[in-house]
CSV table of C-alpha atoms in Angstrom, one decimal:
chain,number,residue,atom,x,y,z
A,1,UNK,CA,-18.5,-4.8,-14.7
A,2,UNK,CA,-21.0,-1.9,-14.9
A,3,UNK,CA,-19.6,0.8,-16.8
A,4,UNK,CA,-20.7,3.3,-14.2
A,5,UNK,CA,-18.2,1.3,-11.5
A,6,UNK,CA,-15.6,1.4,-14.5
A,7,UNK,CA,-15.6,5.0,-14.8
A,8,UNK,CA,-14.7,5.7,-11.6
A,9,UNK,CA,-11.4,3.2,-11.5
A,10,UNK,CA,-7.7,4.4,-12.7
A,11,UNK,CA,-7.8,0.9,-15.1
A,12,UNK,CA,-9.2,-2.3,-14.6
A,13,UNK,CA,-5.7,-3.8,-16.0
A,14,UNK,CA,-4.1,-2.3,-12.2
A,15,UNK,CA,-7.2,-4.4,-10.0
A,16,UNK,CA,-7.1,-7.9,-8.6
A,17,UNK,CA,-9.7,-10.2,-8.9
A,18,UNK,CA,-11.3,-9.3,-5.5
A,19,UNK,CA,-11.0,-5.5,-6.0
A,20,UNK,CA,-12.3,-5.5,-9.5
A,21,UNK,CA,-15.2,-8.3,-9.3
A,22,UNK,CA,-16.2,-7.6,-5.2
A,23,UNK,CA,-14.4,-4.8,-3.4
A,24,UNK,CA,-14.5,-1.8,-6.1
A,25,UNK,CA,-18.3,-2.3,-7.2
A,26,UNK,CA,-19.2,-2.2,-3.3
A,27,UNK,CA,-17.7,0.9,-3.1
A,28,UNK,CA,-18.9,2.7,-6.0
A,29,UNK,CA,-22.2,2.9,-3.9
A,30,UNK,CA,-20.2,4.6,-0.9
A,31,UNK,CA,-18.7,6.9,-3.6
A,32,UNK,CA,-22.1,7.6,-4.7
A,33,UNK,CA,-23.7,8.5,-0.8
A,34,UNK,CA,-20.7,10.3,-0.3
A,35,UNK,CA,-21.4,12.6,-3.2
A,36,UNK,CA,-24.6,13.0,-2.2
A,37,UNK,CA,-23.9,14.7,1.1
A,38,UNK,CA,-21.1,16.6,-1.0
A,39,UNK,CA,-18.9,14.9,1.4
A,40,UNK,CA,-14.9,15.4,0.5
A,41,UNK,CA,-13.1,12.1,-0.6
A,42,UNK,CA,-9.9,13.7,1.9
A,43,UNK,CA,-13.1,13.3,4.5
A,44,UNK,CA,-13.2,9.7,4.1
A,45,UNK,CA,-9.3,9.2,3.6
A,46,UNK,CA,-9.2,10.4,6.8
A,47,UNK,CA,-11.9,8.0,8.1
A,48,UNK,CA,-10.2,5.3,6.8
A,49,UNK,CA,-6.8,5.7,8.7
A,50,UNK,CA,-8.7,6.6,12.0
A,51,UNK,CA,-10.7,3.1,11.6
A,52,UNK,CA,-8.0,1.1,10.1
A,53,UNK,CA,-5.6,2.4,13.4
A,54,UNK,CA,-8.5,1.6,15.8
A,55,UNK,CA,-9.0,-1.8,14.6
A,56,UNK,CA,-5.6,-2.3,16.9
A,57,UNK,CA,-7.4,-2.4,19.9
A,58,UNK,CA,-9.2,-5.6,18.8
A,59,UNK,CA,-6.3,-7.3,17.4
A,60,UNK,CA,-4.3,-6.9,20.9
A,61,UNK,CA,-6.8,-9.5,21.8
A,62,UNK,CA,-5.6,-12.9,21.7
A,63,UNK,CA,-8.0,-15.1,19.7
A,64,UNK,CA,-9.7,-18.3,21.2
A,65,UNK,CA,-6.5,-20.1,22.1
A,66,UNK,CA,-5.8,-17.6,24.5
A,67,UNK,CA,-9.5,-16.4,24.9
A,68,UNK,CA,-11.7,-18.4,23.8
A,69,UNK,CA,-14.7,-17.1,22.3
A,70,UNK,CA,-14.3,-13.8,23.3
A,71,UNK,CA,-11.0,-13.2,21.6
A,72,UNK,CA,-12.3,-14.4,18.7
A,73,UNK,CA,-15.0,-11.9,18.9
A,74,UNK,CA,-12.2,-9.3,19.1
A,75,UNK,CA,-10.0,-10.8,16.5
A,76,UNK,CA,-13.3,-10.8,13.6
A,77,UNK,CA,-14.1,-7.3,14.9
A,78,UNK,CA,-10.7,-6.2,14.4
A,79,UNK,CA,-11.1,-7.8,10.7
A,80,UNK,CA,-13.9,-6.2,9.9
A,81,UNK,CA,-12.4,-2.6,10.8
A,82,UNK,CA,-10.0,-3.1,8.8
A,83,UNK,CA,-11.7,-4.2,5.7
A,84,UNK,CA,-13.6,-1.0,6.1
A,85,UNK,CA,-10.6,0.8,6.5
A,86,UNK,CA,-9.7,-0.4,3.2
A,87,UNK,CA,-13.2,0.3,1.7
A,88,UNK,CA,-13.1,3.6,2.7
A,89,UNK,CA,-9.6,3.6,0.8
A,90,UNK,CA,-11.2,2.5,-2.1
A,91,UNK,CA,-13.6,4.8,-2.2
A,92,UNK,CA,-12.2,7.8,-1.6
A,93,UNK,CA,-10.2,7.7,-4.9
A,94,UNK,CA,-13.9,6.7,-6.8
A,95,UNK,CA,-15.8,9.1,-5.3
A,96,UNK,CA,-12.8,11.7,-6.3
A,97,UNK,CA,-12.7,10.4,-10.0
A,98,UNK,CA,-16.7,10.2,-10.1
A,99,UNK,CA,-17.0,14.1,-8.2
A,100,UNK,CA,-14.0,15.7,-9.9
A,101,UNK,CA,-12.3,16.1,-6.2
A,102,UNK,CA,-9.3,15.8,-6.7
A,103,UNK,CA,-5.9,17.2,-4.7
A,104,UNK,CA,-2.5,16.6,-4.1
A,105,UNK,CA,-2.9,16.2,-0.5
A,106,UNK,CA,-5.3,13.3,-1.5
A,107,UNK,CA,-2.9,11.5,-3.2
A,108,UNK,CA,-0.5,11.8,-0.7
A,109,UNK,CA,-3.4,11.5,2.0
A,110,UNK,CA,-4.3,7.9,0.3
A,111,UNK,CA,-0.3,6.6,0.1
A,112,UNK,CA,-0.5,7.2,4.0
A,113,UNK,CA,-3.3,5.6,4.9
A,114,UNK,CA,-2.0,2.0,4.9
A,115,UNK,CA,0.8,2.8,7.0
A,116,UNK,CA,-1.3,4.7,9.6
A,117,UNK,CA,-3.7,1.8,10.0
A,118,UNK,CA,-0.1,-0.7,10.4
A,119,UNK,CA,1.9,1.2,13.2
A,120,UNK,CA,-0.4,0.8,15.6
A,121,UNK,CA,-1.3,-2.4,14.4
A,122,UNK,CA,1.9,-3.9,14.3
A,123,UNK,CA,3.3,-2.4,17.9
A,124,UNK,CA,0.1,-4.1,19.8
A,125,UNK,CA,0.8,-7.1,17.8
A,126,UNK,CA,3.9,-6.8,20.1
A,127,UNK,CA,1.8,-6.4,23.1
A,128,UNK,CA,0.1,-9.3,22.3
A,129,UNK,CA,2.5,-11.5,22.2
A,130,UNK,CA,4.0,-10.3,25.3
A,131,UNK,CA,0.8,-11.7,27.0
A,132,UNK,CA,0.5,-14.3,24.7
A,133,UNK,CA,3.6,-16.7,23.5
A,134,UNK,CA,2.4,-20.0,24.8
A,135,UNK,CA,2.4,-21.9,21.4
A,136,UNK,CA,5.7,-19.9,20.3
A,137,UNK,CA,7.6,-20.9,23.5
A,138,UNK,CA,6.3,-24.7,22.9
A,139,UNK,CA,7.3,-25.1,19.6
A,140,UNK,CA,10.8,-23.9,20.8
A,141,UNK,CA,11.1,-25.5,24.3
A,142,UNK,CA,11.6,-22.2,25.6
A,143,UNK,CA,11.2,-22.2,29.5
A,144,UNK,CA,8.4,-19.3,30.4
A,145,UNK,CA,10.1,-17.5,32.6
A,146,UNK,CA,9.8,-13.6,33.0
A,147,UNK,CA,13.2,-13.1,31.2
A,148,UNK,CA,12.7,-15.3,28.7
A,149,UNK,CA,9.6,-13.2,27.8
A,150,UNK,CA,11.4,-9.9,28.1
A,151,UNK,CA,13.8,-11.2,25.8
A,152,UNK,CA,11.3,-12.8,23.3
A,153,UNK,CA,9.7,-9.7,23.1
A,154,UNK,CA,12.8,-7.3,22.5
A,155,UNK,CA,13.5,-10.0,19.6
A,156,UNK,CA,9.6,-10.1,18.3
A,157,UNK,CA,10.0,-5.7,18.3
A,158,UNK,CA,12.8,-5.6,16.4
A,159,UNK,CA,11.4,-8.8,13.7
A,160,UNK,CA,8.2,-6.5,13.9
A,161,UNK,CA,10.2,-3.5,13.1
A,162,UNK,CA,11.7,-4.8,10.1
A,163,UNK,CA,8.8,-6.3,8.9
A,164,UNK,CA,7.6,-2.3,9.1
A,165,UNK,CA,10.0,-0.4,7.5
A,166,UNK,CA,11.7,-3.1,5.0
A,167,UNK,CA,8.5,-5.1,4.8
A,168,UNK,CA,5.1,-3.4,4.9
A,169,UNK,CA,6.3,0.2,3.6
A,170,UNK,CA,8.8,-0.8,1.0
A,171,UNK,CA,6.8,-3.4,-0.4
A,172,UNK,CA,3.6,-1.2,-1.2
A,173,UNK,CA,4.8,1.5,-1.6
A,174,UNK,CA,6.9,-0.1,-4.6
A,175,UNK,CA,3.4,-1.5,-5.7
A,176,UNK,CA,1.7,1.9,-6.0
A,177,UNK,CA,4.7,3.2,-8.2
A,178,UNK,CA,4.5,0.3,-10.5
A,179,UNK,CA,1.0,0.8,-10.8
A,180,UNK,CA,1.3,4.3,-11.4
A,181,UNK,CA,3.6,3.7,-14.2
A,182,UNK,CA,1.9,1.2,-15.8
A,183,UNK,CA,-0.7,4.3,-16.0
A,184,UNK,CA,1.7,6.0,-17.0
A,185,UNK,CA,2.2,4.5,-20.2
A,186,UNK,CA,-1.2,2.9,-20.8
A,187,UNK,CA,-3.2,6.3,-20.6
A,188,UNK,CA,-0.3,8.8,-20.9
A,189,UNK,CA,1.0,11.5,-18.2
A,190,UNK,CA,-2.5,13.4,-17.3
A,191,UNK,CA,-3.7,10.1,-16.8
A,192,UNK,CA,-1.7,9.1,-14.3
A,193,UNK,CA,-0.4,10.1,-11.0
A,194,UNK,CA,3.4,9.4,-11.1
A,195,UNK,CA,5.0,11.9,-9.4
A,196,UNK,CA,8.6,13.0,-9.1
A,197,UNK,CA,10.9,13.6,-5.8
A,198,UNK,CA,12.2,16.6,-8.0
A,199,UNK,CA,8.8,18.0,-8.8
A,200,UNK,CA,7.6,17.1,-5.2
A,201,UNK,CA,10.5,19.5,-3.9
A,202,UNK,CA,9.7,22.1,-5.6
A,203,UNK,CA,6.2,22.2,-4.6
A,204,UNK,CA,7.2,21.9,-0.8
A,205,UNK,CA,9.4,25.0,-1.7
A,206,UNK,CA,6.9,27.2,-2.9
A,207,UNK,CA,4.7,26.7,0.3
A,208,UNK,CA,4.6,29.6,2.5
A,209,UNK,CA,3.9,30.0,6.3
A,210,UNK,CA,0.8,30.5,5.6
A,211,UNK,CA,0.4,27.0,4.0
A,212,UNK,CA,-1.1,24.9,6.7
A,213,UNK,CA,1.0,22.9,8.8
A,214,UNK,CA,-0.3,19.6,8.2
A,215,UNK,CA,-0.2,19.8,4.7
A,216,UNK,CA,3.3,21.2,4.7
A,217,UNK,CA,4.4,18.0,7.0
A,218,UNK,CA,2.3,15.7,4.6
A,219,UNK,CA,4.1,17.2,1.7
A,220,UNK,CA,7.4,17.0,3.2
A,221,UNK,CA,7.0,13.0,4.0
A,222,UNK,CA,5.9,12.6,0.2
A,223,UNK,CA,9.3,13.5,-0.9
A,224,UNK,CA,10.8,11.1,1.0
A,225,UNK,CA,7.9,8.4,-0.2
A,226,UNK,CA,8.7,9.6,-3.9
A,227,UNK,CA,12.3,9.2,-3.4
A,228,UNK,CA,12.7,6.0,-1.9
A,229,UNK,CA,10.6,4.6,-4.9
A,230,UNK,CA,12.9,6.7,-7.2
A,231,UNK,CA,16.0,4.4,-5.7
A,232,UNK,CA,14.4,1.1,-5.7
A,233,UNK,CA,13.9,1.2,-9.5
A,234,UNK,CA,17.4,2.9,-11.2
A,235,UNK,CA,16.5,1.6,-14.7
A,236,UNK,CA,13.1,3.0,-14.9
A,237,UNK,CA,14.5,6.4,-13.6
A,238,UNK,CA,17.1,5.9,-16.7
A,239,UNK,CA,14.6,4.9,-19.0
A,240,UNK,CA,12.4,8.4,-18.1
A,241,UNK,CA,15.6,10.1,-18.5
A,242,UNK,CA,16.8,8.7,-22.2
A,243,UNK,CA,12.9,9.2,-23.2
A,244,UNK,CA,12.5,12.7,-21.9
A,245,UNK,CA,15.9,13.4,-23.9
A,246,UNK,CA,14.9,11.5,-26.7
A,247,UNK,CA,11.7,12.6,-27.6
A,248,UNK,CA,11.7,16.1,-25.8
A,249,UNK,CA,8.0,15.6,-23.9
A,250,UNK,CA,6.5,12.3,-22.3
A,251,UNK,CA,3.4,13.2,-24.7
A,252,UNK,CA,5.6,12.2,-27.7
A,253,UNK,CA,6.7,8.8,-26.5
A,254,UNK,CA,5.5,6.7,-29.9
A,255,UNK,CA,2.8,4.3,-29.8
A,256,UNK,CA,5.1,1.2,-30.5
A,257,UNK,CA,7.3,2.2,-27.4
A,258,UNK,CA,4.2,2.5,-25.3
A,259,UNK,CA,2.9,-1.1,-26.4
A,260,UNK,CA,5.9,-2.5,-25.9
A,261,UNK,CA,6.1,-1.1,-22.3
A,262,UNK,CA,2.6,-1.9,-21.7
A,263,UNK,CA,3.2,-5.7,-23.2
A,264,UNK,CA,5.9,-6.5,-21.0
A,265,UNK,CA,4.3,-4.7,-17.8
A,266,UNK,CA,1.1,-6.3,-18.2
A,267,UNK,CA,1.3,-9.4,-16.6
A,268,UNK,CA,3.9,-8.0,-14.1
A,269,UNK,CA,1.0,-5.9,-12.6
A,270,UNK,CA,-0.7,-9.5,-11.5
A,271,UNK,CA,2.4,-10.3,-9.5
A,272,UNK,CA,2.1,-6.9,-8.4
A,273,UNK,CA,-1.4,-6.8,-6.6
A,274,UNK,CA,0.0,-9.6,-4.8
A,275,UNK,CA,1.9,-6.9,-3.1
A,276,UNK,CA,-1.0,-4.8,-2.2
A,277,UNK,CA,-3.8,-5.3,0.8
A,278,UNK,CA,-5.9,-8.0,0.0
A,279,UNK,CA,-3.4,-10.9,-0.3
A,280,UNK,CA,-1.5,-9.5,2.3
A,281,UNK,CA,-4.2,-8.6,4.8
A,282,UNK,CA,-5.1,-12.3,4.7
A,283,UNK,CA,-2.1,-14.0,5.9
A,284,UNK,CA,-2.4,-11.1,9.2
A,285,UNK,CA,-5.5,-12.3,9.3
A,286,UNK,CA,-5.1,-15.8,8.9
A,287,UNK,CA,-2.4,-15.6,11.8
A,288,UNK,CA,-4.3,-13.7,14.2
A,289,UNK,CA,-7.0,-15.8,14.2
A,290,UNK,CA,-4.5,-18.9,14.6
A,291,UNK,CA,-3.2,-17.1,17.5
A,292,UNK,CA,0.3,-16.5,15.9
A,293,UNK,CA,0.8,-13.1,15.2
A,294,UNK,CA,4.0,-13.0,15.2
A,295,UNK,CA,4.5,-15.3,12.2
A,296,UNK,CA,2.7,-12.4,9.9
A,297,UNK,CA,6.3,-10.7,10.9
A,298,UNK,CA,8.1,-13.3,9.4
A,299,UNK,CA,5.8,-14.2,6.3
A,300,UNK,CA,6.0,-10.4,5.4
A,301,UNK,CA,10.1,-10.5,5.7
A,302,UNK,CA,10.5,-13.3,3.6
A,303,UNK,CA,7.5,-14.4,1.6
A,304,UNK,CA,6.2,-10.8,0.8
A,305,UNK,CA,9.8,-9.9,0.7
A,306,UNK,CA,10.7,-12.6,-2.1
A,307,UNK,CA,7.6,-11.9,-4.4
A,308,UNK,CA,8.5,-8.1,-4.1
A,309,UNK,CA,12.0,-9.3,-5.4
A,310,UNK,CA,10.7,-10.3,-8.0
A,311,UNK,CA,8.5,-7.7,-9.4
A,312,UNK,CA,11.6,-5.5,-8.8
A,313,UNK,CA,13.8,-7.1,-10.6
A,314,UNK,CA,11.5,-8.6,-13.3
A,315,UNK,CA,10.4,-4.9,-13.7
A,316,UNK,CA,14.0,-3.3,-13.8
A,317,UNK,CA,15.3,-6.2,-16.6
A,318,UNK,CA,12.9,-5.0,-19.0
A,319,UNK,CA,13.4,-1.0,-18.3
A,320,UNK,CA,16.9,-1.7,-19.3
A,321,UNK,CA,16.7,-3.6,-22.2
A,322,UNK,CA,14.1,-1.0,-23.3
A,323,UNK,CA,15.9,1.6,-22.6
A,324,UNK,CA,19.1,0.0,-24.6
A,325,UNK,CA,17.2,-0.6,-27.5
A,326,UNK,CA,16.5,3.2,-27.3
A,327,UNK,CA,20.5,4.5,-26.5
């Protein structure tokens, strides 16, 4: 990889294949006409989660089962949107490395985004297959009656609902703390951005009324991001704890306990990027374009839900025996 494109990633150990070899070196070149119209990396942040949202217009569409060519039209358009919603995700965070941009409100800006562009996504995905459920009622023997759909859809909502909120949300954003911590310990504490619910609190308490609204709601939903991640991983959060008694500052972790960290989170981080939006935007894709939206819901409860299982728990096992070794 150039060393320019390098430069302007958090590590090349925390990228997939496609990000690394495709998707980052792409974006390096938005980064760099971005900097030259000084534009702010919270600029395109914000383009990202307004083209990423509107992308669910198109995938309302049914594809060309239901449409024929048409629908397909829709269902690539809606694609494309959303790959350059995720570019513009990408980029952002580049173009704030390579400019020296950074913010808190673009870090917490970029662990929106995802979920702005899926809401919307995910309820018209709903709508679709309210208009839509031919193949579902077939391979069920489901009459297609008017009540039957009502039904089917209540049913598909809630499915869609917890592949949301237990799904989508929980899995990534447990993937951006585990790649935050694996920062954490490969290039120490400035270079990294693992934040704390505590530290997040306090910074929401200092804000006064002058303190703009929108970043005062922003920074308010962050400690609620922060401490949901915070819960999900109980052995890391000990680990931190006996390390920051142990050896008074984070700086004076020793190099062996770093490596040792870093050995055994290594090849987790792999599993990991499984968790994140390339692997998983293709099986939404895949699905929408099969005309089956609504088995995305179900792939994301279970498949997604089992690989982020297993990251979890392959991640705690090894906090804890660290963090014996160190009692």
């Amino acid at each position: 990889m150039n060393e320019k494109v390098s430069k302007t990633l958090k590590s090349a150990e925390t990228e997939d294949w496609l990000d690394l070899h495709v998707v980052r070196p792409f974006c390096y070149w938005w980064a760099v006409f971005f900097a030259k119209l000084d534009i702010h990396p919270n600029t395109v942040t914000i383009w990202s989660m307004i083209i990423g949202a509107a992308s669910a217009y198109f995938f309302a569409s049914g594809s060309f089962y239901y449409e024929g060519t048409q629908g397909l039209i829709m269902n690539i358009i809606a694609i494309l949107m959303l790959c350059l919603a995720d570019i513009f995700d990408c980029t952002d965070g580049q173009l704030a490395r390579m400019t020296g941009k950074k913010s808190r409100l673009g870090r917490i800006l970029d662990g929106v985004a995802g979920f702005t562009w899926f809401v919307p996504i995910y309820v018209l995905l709903v709508y679709r297959f309210y208009h839509h459920h031919t193949l579902e009622f077939s391979w069920l023997g489901i009459p297609d009656t008017e009540q039957n759909v009502i039904i089917a859809t209540i049913i598909v909502f809630i499915i869609g609902v917890i592949s949301g909120i237990c799904g989508l949300a929980g899995q990534q954003r447990l993937a951006d703390y585990y790649i935050q911590v694996h920062l954490f310990f490969l290039k120490g504490e400035k270079g990294a951005e693992l934040d704390n619910s505590k530290r997040q609190q306090e910074i929401y308490d200092q804000m006064t009324k002058e303190t703009p609204w929108v970043e005062r709601y922003f920074q308010k939903s962050y400690i609620d991001y922060t401490k949901k991640q915070e819960k999900r991983t109980p052995e890391f959060q000990r680990l931190l704890t006996i390390m920051k008694e142990k050896y008074g500052s984070y700086d004076n972790i020793p190099q062996e306990v770093r490596d040792e960290f870093h050995k055994n989170s290594l090849p987790i981080i792999k599993w990991n990027g499984l968790l994140t939006f390339n692997f998983r935007s293709l099986w939404l894709f895949l699905f929408c374009l099969l005309d089956i939206p609504v088995m995305n819901f179900i792939w994301e409860i279970v498949g997604m839900g089992l690989i982020a299982w297993y990251v979890n728990h392959r991640h705690e096992s090894f906090c804890k025996r660290i963090a014996d070794g160190l009692d």
